Coordinates of C-alpha atoms and ligand atoms in Angstrom, one line a residue:
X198 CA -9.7 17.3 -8.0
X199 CA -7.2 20.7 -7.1
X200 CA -7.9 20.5 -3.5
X201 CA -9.9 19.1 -0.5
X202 CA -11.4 21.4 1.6
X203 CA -12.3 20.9 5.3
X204 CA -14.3 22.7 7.8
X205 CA -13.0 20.9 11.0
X206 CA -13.6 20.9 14.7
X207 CA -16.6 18.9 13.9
X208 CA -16.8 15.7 15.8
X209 CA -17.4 12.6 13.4
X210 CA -20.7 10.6 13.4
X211 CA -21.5 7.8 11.1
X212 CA -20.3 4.9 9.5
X213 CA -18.7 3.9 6.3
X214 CA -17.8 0.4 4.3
X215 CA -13.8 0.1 3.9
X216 CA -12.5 0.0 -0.1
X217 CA -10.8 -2.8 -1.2
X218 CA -6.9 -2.9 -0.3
X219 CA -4.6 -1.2 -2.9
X220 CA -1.9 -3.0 -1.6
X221 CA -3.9 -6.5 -2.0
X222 CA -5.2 -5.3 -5.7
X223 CA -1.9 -4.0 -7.3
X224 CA 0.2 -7.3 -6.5
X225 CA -3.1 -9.6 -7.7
X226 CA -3.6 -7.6 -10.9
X227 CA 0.3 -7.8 -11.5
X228 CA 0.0 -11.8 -11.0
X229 CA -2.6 -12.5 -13.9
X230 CA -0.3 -11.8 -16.6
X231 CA 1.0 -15.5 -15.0
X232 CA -2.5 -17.0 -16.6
X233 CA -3.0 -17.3 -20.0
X234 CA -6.6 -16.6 -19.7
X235 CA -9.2 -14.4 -18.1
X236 CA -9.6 -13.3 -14.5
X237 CA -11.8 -11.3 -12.4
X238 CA -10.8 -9.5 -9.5
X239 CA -13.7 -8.5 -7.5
X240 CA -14.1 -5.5 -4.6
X241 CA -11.0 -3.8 -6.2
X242 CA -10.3 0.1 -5.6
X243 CA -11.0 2.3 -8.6
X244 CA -7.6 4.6 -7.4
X245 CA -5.1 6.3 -9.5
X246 CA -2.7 3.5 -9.2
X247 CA -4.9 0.8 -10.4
X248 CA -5.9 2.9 -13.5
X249 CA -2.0 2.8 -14.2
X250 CA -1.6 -0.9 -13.3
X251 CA -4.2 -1.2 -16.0
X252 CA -2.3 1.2 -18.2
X253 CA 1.0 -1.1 -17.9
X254 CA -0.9 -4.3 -18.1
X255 CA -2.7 -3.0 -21.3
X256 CA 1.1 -1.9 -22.5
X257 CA 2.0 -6.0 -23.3
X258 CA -1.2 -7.2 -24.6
X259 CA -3.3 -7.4 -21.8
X260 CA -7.2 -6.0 -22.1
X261 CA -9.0 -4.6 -18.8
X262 CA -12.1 -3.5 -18.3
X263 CA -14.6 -2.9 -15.0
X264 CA -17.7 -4.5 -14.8
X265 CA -18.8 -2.1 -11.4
X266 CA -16.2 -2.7 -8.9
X267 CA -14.6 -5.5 -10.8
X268 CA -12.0 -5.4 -12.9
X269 CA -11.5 -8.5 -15.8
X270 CA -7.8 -9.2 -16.8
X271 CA -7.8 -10.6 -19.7
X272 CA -3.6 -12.1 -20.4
X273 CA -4.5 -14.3 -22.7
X274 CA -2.4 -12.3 -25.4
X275 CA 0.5 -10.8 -23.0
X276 CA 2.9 -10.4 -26.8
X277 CA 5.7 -7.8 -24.9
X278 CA 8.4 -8.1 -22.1
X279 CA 8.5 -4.2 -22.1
X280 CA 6.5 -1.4 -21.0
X281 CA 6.7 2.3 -21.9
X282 CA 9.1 4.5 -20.1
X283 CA 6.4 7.4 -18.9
X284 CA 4.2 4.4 -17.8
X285 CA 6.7 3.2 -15.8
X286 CA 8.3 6.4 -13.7
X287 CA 4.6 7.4 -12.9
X288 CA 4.2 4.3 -10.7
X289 CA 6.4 2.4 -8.7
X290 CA 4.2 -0.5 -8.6
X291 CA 5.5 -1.5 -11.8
X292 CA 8.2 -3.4 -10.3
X293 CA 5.5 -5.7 -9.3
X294 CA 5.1 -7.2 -13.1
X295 CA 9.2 -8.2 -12.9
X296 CA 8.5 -11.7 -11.8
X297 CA 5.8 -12.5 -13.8
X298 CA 7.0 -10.8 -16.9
X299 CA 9.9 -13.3 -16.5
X300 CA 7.7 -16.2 -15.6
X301 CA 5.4 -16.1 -18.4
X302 CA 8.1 -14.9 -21.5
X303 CA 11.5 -15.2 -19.6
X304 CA 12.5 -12.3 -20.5
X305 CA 12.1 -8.2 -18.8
X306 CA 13.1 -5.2 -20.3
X307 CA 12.0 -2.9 -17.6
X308 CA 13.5 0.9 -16.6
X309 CA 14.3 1.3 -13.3
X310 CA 10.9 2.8 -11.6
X311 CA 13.2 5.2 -8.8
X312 CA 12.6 6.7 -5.9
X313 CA 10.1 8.5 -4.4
X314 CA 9.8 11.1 -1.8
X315 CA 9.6 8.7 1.2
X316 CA 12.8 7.2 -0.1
X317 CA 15.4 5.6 -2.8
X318 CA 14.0 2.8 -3.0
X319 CA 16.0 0.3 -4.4
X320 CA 15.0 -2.8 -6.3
X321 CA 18.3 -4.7 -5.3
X322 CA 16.4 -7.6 -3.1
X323 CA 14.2 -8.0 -6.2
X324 CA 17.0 -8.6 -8.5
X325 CA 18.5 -11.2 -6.0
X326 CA 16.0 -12.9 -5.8
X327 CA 15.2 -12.8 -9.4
X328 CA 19.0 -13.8 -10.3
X329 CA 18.6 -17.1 -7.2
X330 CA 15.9 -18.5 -9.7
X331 CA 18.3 -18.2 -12.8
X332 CA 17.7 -14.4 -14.5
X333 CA 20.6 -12.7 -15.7
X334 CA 20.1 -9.3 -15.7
X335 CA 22.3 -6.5 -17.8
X336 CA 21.6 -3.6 -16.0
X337 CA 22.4 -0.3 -17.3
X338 CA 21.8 3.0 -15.4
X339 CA 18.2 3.8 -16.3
X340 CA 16.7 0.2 -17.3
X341 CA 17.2 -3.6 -16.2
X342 CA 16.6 -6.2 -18.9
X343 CA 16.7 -10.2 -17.6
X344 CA 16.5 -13.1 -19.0
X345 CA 16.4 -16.8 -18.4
X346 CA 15.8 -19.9 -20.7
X347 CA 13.6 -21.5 -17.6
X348 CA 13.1 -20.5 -14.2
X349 CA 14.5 -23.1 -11.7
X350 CA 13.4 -23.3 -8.3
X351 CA 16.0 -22.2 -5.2
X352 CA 16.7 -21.5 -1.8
X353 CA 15.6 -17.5 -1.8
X354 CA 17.8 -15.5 1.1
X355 CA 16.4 -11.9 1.5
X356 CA 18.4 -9.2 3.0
X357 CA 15.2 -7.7 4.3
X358 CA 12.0 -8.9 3.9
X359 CA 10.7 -6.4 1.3
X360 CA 7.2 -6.6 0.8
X361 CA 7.5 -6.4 -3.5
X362 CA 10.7 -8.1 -3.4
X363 CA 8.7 -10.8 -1.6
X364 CA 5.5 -10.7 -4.2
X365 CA 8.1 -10.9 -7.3
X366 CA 9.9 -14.1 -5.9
X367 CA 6.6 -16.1 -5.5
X368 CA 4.9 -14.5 -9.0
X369 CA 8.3 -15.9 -10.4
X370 CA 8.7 -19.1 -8.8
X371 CA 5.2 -20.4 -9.2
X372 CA 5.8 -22.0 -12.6
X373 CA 9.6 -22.7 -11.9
X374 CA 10.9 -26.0 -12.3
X375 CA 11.3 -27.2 -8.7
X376 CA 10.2 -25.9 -5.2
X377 CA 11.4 -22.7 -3.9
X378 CA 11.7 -21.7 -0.3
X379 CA 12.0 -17.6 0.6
X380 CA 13.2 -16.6 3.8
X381 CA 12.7 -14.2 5.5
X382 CA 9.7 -13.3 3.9
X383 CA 7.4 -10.2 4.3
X384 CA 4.5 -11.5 6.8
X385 CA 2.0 -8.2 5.5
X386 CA -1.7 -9.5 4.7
X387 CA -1.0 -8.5 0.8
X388 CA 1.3 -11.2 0.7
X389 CA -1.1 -13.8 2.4
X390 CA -4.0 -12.5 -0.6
X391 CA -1.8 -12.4 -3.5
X392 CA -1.3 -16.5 -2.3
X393 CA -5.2 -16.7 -2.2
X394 CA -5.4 -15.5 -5.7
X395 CA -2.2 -17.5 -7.1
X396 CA -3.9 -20.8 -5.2
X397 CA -7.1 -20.1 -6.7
X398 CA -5.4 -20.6 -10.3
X399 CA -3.6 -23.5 -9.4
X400 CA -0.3 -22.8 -7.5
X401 CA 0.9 -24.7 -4.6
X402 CA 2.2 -22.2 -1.6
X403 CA 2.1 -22.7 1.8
X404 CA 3.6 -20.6 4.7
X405 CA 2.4 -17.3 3.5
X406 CA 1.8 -14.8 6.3
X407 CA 5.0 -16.4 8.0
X408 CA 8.8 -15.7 7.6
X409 CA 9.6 -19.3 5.2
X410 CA 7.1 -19.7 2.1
X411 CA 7.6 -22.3 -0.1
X412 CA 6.7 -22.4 -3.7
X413 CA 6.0 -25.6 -5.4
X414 CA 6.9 -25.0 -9.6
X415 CA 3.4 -26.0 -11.4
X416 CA 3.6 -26.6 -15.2
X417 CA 0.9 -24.1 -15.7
X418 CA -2.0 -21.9 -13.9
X419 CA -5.6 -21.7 -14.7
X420 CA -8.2 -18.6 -14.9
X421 CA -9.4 -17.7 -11.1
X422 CA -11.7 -14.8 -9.8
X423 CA -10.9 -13.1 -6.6
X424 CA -12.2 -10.3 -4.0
X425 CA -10.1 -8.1 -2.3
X426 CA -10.0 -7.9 0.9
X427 CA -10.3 -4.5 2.3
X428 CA -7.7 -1.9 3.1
X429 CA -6.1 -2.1 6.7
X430 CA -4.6 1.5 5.8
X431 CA -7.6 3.4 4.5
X432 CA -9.5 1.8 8.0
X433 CA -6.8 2.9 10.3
X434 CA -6.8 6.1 8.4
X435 CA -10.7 6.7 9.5
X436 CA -9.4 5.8 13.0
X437 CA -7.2 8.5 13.1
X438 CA -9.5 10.6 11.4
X439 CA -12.0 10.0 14.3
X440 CA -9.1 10.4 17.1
X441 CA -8.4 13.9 15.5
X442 CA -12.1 14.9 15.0
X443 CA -13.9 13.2 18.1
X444 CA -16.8 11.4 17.7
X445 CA -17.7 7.9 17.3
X446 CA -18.0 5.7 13.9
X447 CA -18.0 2.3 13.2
X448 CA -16.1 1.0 9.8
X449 CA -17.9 -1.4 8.2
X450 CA -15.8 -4.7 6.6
X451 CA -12.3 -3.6 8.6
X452 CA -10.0 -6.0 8.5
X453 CA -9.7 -5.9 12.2
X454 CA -7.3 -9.1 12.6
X455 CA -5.0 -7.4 10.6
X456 CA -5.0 -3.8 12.7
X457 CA -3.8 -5.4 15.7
X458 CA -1.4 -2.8 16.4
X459 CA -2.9 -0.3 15.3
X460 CA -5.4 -0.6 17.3
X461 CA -2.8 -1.1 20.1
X462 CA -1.8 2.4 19.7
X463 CA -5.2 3.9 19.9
X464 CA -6.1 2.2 22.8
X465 CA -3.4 3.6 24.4
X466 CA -4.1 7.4 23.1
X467 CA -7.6 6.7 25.2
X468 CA -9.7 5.1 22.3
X469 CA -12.0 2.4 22.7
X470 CA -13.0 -0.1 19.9
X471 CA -16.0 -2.5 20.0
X472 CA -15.5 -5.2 16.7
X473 CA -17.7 -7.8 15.3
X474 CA -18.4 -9.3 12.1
X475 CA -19.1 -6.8 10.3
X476 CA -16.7 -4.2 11.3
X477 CA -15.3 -2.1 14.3
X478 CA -16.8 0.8 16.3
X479 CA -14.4 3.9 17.3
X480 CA -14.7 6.0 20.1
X481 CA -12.4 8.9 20.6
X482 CA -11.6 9.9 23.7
X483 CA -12.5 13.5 24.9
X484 CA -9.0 13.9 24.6
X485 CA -6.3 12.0 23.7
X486 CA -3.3 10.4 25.7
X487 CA 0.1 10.2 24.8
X488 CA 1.4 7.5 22.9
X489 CA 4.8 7.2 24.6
X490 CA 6.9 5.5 21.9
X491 CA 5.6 4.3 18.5
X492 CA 8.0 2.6 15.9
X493 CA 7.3 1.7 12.6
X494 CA 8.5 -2.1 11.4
X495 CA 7.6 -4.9 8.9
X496 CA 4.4 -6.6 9.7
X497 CA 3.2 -7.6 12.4
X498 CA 4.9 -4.3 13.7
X499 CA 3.3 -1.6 13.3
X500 CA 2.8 -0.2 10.6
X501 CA 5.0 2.8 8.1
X502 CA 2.1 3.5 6.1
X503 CA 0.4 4.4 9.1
X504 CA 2.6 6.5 10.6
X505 CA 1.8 10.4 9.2
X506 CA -1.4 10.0 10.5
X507 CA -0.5 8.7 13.8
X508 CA 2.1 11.7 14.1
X509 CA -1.0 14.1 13.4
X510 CA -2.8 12.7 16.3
X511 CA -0.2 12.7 18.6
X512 CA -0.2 16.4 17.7
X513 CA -2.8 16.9 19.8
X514 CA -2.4 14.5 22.2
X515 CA -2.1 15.3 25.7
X516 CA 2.0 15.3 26.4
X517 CA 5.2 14.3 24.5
X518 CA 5.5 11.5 22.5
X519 CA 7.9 10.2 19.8
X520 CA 7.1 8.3 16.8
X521 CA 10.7 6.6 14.9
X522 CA 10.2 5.4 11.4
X523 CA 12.4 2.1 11.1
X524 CA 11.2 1.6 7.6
X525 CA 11.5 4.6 5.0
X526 CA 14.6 6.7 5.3
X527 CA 12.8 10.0 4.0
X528 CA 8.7 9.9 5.4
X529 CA 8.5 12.9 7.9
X530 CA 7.6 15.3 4.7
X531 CA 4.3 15.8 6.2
X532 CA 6.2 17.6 9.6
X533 CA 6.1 20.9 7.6
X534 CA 2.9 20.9 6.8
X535 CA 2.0 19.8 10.5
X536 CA 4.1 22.5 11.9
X537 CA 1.9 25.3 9.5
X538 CA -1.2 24.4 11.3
X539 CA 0.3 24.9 15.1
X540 CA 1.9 21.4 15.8
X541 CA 5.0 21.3 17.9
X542 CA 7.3 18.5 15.9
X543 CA 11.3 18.1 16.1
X544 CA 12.4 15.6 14.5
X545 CA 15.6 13.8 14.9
X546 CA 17.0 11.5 12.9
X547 CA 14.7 8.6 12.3
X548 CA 12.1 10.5 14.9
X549 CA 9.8 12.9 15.7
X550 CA 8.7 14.1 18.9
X551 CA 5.8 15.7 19.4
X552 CA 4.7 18.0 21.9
X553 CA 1.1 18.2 22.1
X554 CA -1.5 21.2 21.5
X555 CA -5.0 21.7 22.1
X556 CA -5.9 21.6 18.7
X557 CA -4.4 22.4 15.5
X558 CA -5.3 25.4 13.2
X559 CA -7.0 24.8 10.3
X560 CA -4.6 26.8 6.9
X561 CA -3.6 25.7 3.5
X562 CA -1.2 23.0 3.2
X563 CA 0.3 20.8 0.4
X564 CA 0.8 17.0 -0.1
X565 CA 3.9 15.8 -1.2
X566 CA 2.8 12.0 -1.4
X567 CA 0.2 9.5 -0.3
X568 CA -0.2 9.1 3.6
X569 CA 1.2 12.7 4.5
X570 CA -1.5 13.6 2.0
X571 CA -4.1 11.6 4.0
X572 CA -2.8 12.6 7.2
X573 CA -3.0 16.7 6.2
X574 CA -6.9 15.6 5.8
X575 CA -7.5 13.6 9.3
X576 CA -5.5 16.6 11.0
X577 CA -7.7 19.4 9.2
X578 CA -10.6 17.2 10.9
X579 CA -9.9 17.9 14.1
X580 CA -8.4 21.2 13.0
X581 CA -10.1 25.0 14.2
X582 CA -11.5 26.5 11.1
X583 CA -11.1 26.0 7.6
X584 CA -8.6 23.6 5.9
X585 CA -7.4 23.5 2.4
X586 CA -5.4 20.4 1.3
X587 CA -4.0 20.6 -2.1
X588 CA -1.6 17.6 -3.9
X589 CA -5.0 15.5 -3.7
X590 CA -3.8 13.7 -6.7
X591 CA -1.3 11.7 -4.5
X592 CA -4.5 11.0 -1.7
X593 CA -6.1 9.6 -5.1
X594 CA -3.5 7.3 -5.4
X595 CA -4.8 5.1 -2.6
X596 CA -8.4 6.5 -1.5
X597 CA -11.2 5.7 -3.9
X598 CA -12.9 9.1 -2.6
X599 CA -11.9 10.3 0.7
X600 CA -14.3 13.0 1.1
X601 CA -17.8 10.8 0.2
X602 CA -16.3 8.8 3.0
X603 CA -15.9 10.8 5.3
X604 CA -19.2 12.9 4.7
X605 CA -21.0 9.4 5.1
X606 CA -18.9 10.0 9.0
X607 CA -20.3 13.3 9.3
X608 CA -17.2 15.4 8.2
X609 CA -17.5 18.8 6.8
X610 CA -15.3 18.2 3.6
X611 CA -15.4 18.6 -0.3
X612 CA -13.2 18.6 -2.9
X613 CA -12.9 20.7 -6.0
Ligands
EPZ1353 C1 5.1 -1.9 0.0 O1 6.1 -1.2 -0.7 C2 3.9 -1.0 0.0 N1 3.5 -0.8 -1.4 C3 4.2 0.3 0.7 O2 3.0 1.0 0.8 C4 4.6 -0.1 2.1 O3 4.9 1.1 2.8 C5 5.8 -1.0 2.1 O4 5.5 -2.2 1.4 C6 6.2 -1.5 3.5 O5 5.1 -2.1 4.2 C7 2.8 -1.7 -2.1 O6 2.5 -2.8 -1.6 C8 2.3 -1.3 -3.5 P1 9.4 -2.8 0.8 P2 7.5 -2.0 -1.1 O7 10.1 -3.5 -0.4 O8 7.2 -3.3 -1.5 C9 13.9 -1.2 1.1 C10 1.6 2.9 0.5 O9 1.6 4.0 1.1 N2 14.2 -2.0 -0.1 O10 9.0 -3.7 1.9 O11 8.2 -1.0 -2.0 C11 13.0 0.0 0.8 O12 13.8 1.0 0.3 C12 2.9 2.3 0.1 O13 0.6 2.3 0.3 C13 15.5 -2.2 -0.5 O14 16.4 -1.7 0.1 O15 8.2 -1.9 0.3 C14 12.4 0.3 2.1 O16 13.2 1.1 2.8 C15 4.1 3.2 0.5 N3 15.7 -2.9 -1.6 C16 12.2 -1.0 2.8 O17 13.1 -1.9 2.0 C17 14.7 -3.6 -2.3 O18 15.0 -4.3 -3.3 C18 10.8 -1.6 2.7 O19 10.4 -1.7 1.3 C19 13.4 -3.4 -1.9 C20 13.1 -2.6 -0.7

C-alpha cells in the first residue's frame, strides 16, 4: 500500500468492531517463548509488527502460524538466545523477548533495537531491572549480551515506570527463584493482559494494573490460549476520526473502561458518548470546543499514543488550546504535515498550541511514524477536498486496515 487516499468533509456514519490491541498482542506473543509448549492467542491484529514478532520468534526455533485471526506459538523448540541483526533494528518490540530469552535459556545476545523518530529510547530501566534479578550484561555499543546461571527473585526499583521495562521484569521473574516485587510499575491495560495470559499458564502475579506487582517464581509454566482484548488506541483513533469528520458512529467491542480520559477530552471538545456492552456511540459536535490544556502521562493519564490525533482535532477546534507531551521527547513530527493542510501549530518545547481553523485543507502529506501517520488520515477526514497520505507502511504497523474501517463508518477513503 503507497498511499491512502481521502476525499474528506464527509461526515462519518456507521459502525465498526475494534481489532485486537497491538500493544496487548506483542508483549503476549513475546511471553510464550516462557512455555515450552504450544499456545494460541486468539483476536490478535494481523499488523506489520506482529508479522515481525513472528519473524523474531521464528528466528530461535519458534513455529507460528494463523488459524483466521489466531495466531499458534509453538516454543516448544526455542534452540537460540539470538536473533538476527536486520530483524531486530526493524522493530523495537524486540526488546520485549529480553526477559524471557533470559528466563527460558539464561542467556541474551540481543543488538540494541535504537531509537525511533518519537525518541532515543533507551533500554536502560530494562537492563536494571534485568541486572536486580541477577543478569550480567556485557554491553558493547551496538549489542547487549546477559547472562545468569538462575534468575533470583528481588526488590525491582524503576526509575520510571516504562511500560516494556515493566513487561521484561515480570516475563523474567515468573520462573525466578523467589518472589519479586516491581515498583513503580507501568499501570497501562497491556500490562494487566500480559498477567491474564502469564496466569493462564500457571504464574502467580497479583497487583497488575497498580504501581507494586509482585511476582511469585514458579518452577515451570504450562500451555494457555488467550484473546486479546481490543485496542484502546485504534478506538480513540475512530473518535477522533469522527470529531474531525462529524457524524455519529458507534465502535463496537471498545474497551471503554480503559478510554477514561480519552473520553474526558472529547467531552470537553463538545462530544457526547452513549456506552454499553457492546461498545460506545460518538457524536461530534457541530463544532468542536477547545480543549484548554491536554498532557500526555503514563496510564491512567492520558494517553502519548493518543496525542497526534488529538492535536489534529484541536486544529479545528473552536479557540486556542495546547497539548504538552510529558512522555516522548521527539512526537510533534506530524506538526509539519498539519501546518501543510492550513493548521495554525507553534510548538514550544514540550507543546503545541494550536489556534483553531474552520477546517483543514485537504493536500499530500507524508507519515514519518505510526500515530502521526494515523492522525494525517483522521485530519484528511474532516479535511476540504482531497487527501493523499503516503508512509502508510508505518499506519500498517498498528491498524489492521484503516480504510475498510473507516469505509464500514462511511468515509470516502482507499488505499493504493
Ligand atoms: C510502550 O512503549 C508502547 N509500545 C508505546 O506505544 C507507548 O507509547 C509507550 O509504551 C508509552 O505508553 C508497546 O507497548 C509495544 P516506555 P515503551 O518504556 O514500552 C523512556 C505505539 O504507538 N524509557 O513506557 O517503549 C522512553 O524513552 C507505541 O503503539 C527510558 O528512558 O514505552 C520514553 O521516553 C509508541 N529507558 C518513556 O520512558 C527505558 O529503559 C516511556 O517509555 C525505557 C523507557
Amino acid at each position: 500500500m503507497d498511499s491512502i487516499q481521502i476525499d474528506g468533509g464527509i461526515p462519518l456514519q456507521g459502525q465498526v468492531r475494534i481489532q485486537g490491541s497491538k500493544n496487548a498482542a506483542l508483549p503476549v506473543m513475546a511471553a510464550t517463548v516462557l512455555i515450552n509448549g504450544r499456545c494460541l492467542i486468539e483476536n490478535c491484529p494481523k499488523i506489520t509488527d506482529v508479522f515481525q514478532m513472528q519473524t523474531l520468534l521464528e528466528s530461535i526455533g519458534c513455529r507460528t502460524w494463523w488459524e483466521g485471526h489466531s495466531l499458534r506459538i509453538d516454543a516448544t523448540d526455542v534452540y537460540d538466545y539470538r536473533m538476527p541483526r536486520e530483524a531486530v533494528k526493524s522493530m523495537r518490540s524486540s526488546i520485549s523477548l529480553l526477559g524471557p530469552l533470559l528466563a527460558r535459556n539464561g542467556e541474551v545476545f540481543l543488538y540494541q533495537p535504537g531509537g525511533c523518530v518519537i525518541g532515543e529510547r533507551p533500554i536502560d530501566i530494562h537492563i536494571h531491572a534485568m541486572e536486580c534479578l541477577g543478569v550480567d550484561f556485557e554491553e558493547e555499543e551496538h549489542y547487549i549480551h546477559g547472562t545468569a546461571a538462575r534468575l533470583t527473585g528481588a526488590n525491582i526499583f524503576l526509575k520510571f515506570p516504562s511500560v516494556g521495562a515493566t513487561e521484561n521484569a515480570i516475563m523474567a521473574s515468573v520462573l525466578a527463584e523467589g518472589d519479586t516485587y516491581i515498583y513503580p510499575a507501568a499501570r497501562e491495560p497491556e500490562i494487566v493482559a500480559l498477567c491474564d495470559f502469564l496466569r493462564r499458564a500457571g504464574a502467580i502475579i497479583e497487583g497488575d494494573g497498580t504501581e507494586l506487582i509482585l511476582v511469585k517464581g514458579v518452577k515451570t509454566l504450562h500451555e494457555a490460549c488467550f484473546r486479546i482484548p481490543p485496542d484502546r488506541i485504534v478506538a480513540g483513533t475512530y473518535i477522533t476520526g469522527c470529531m474531525l469528520a462529524g457524524g455519529s458512529v458507534f465502535l463496537g467491542d471498545a474497551p471503554v473502561a480503559q478510554m477514561a480520559e480519552v473520553i474526558k477530552a472529547a467531552e470537553s471538545m463538545g462530544v457526547t458518548f452513549q456506552d454499553n456492552s457492546e461498545g460506545i456511540f460518538v457524536q461530534a459536535p457541530e463544532r468542536l470546543k477547545t480543549a484548554g490544556h491536554i498532557i500526555t502521562g503514563v496510564y491512567p493519564g492520558f494517553p502519548t499514543d493518543m496525542q497526534s490525533m488529538f492535536l489534529a482535532a484541536m486544529c479545528v477546534a473552536d479557540g486556542k488550546g495546547i497539548l504538552t507531551e510529558q512522555i516522548f521527547e521527539n512526537r510533534f513530527h506530524v506538526v509539519d504535515e498539519l501546518r501543510r493542510m492550513g493548521a495554525r501549530i507553534d510548538l514550544r518545547g514540550d507543546s503545541a498550541y494550536t489556534d483553531g481553523v474552520l477546517t483543514l485543507t485537504g493536500t499530500d502529506v507524508h507519515a514519518e511514524e505510526l500515530r502521526g501517520g494515523a492522525a494525517l488520515v483522521m485530519a484528511g477526514l474532516g479535511a476540504t477536498g482531497h487527501t493523499v497520505v503516503t508512509g502508510c507502511e508505518y499506519i500498517c504497523r498498528g491498524y489492521e486496515n484503516i480504510c475498510r474501517d473507516l469505509r464500514e463508518l462511511g468515509a470516502r477513503v482507499y488505499s493504493i
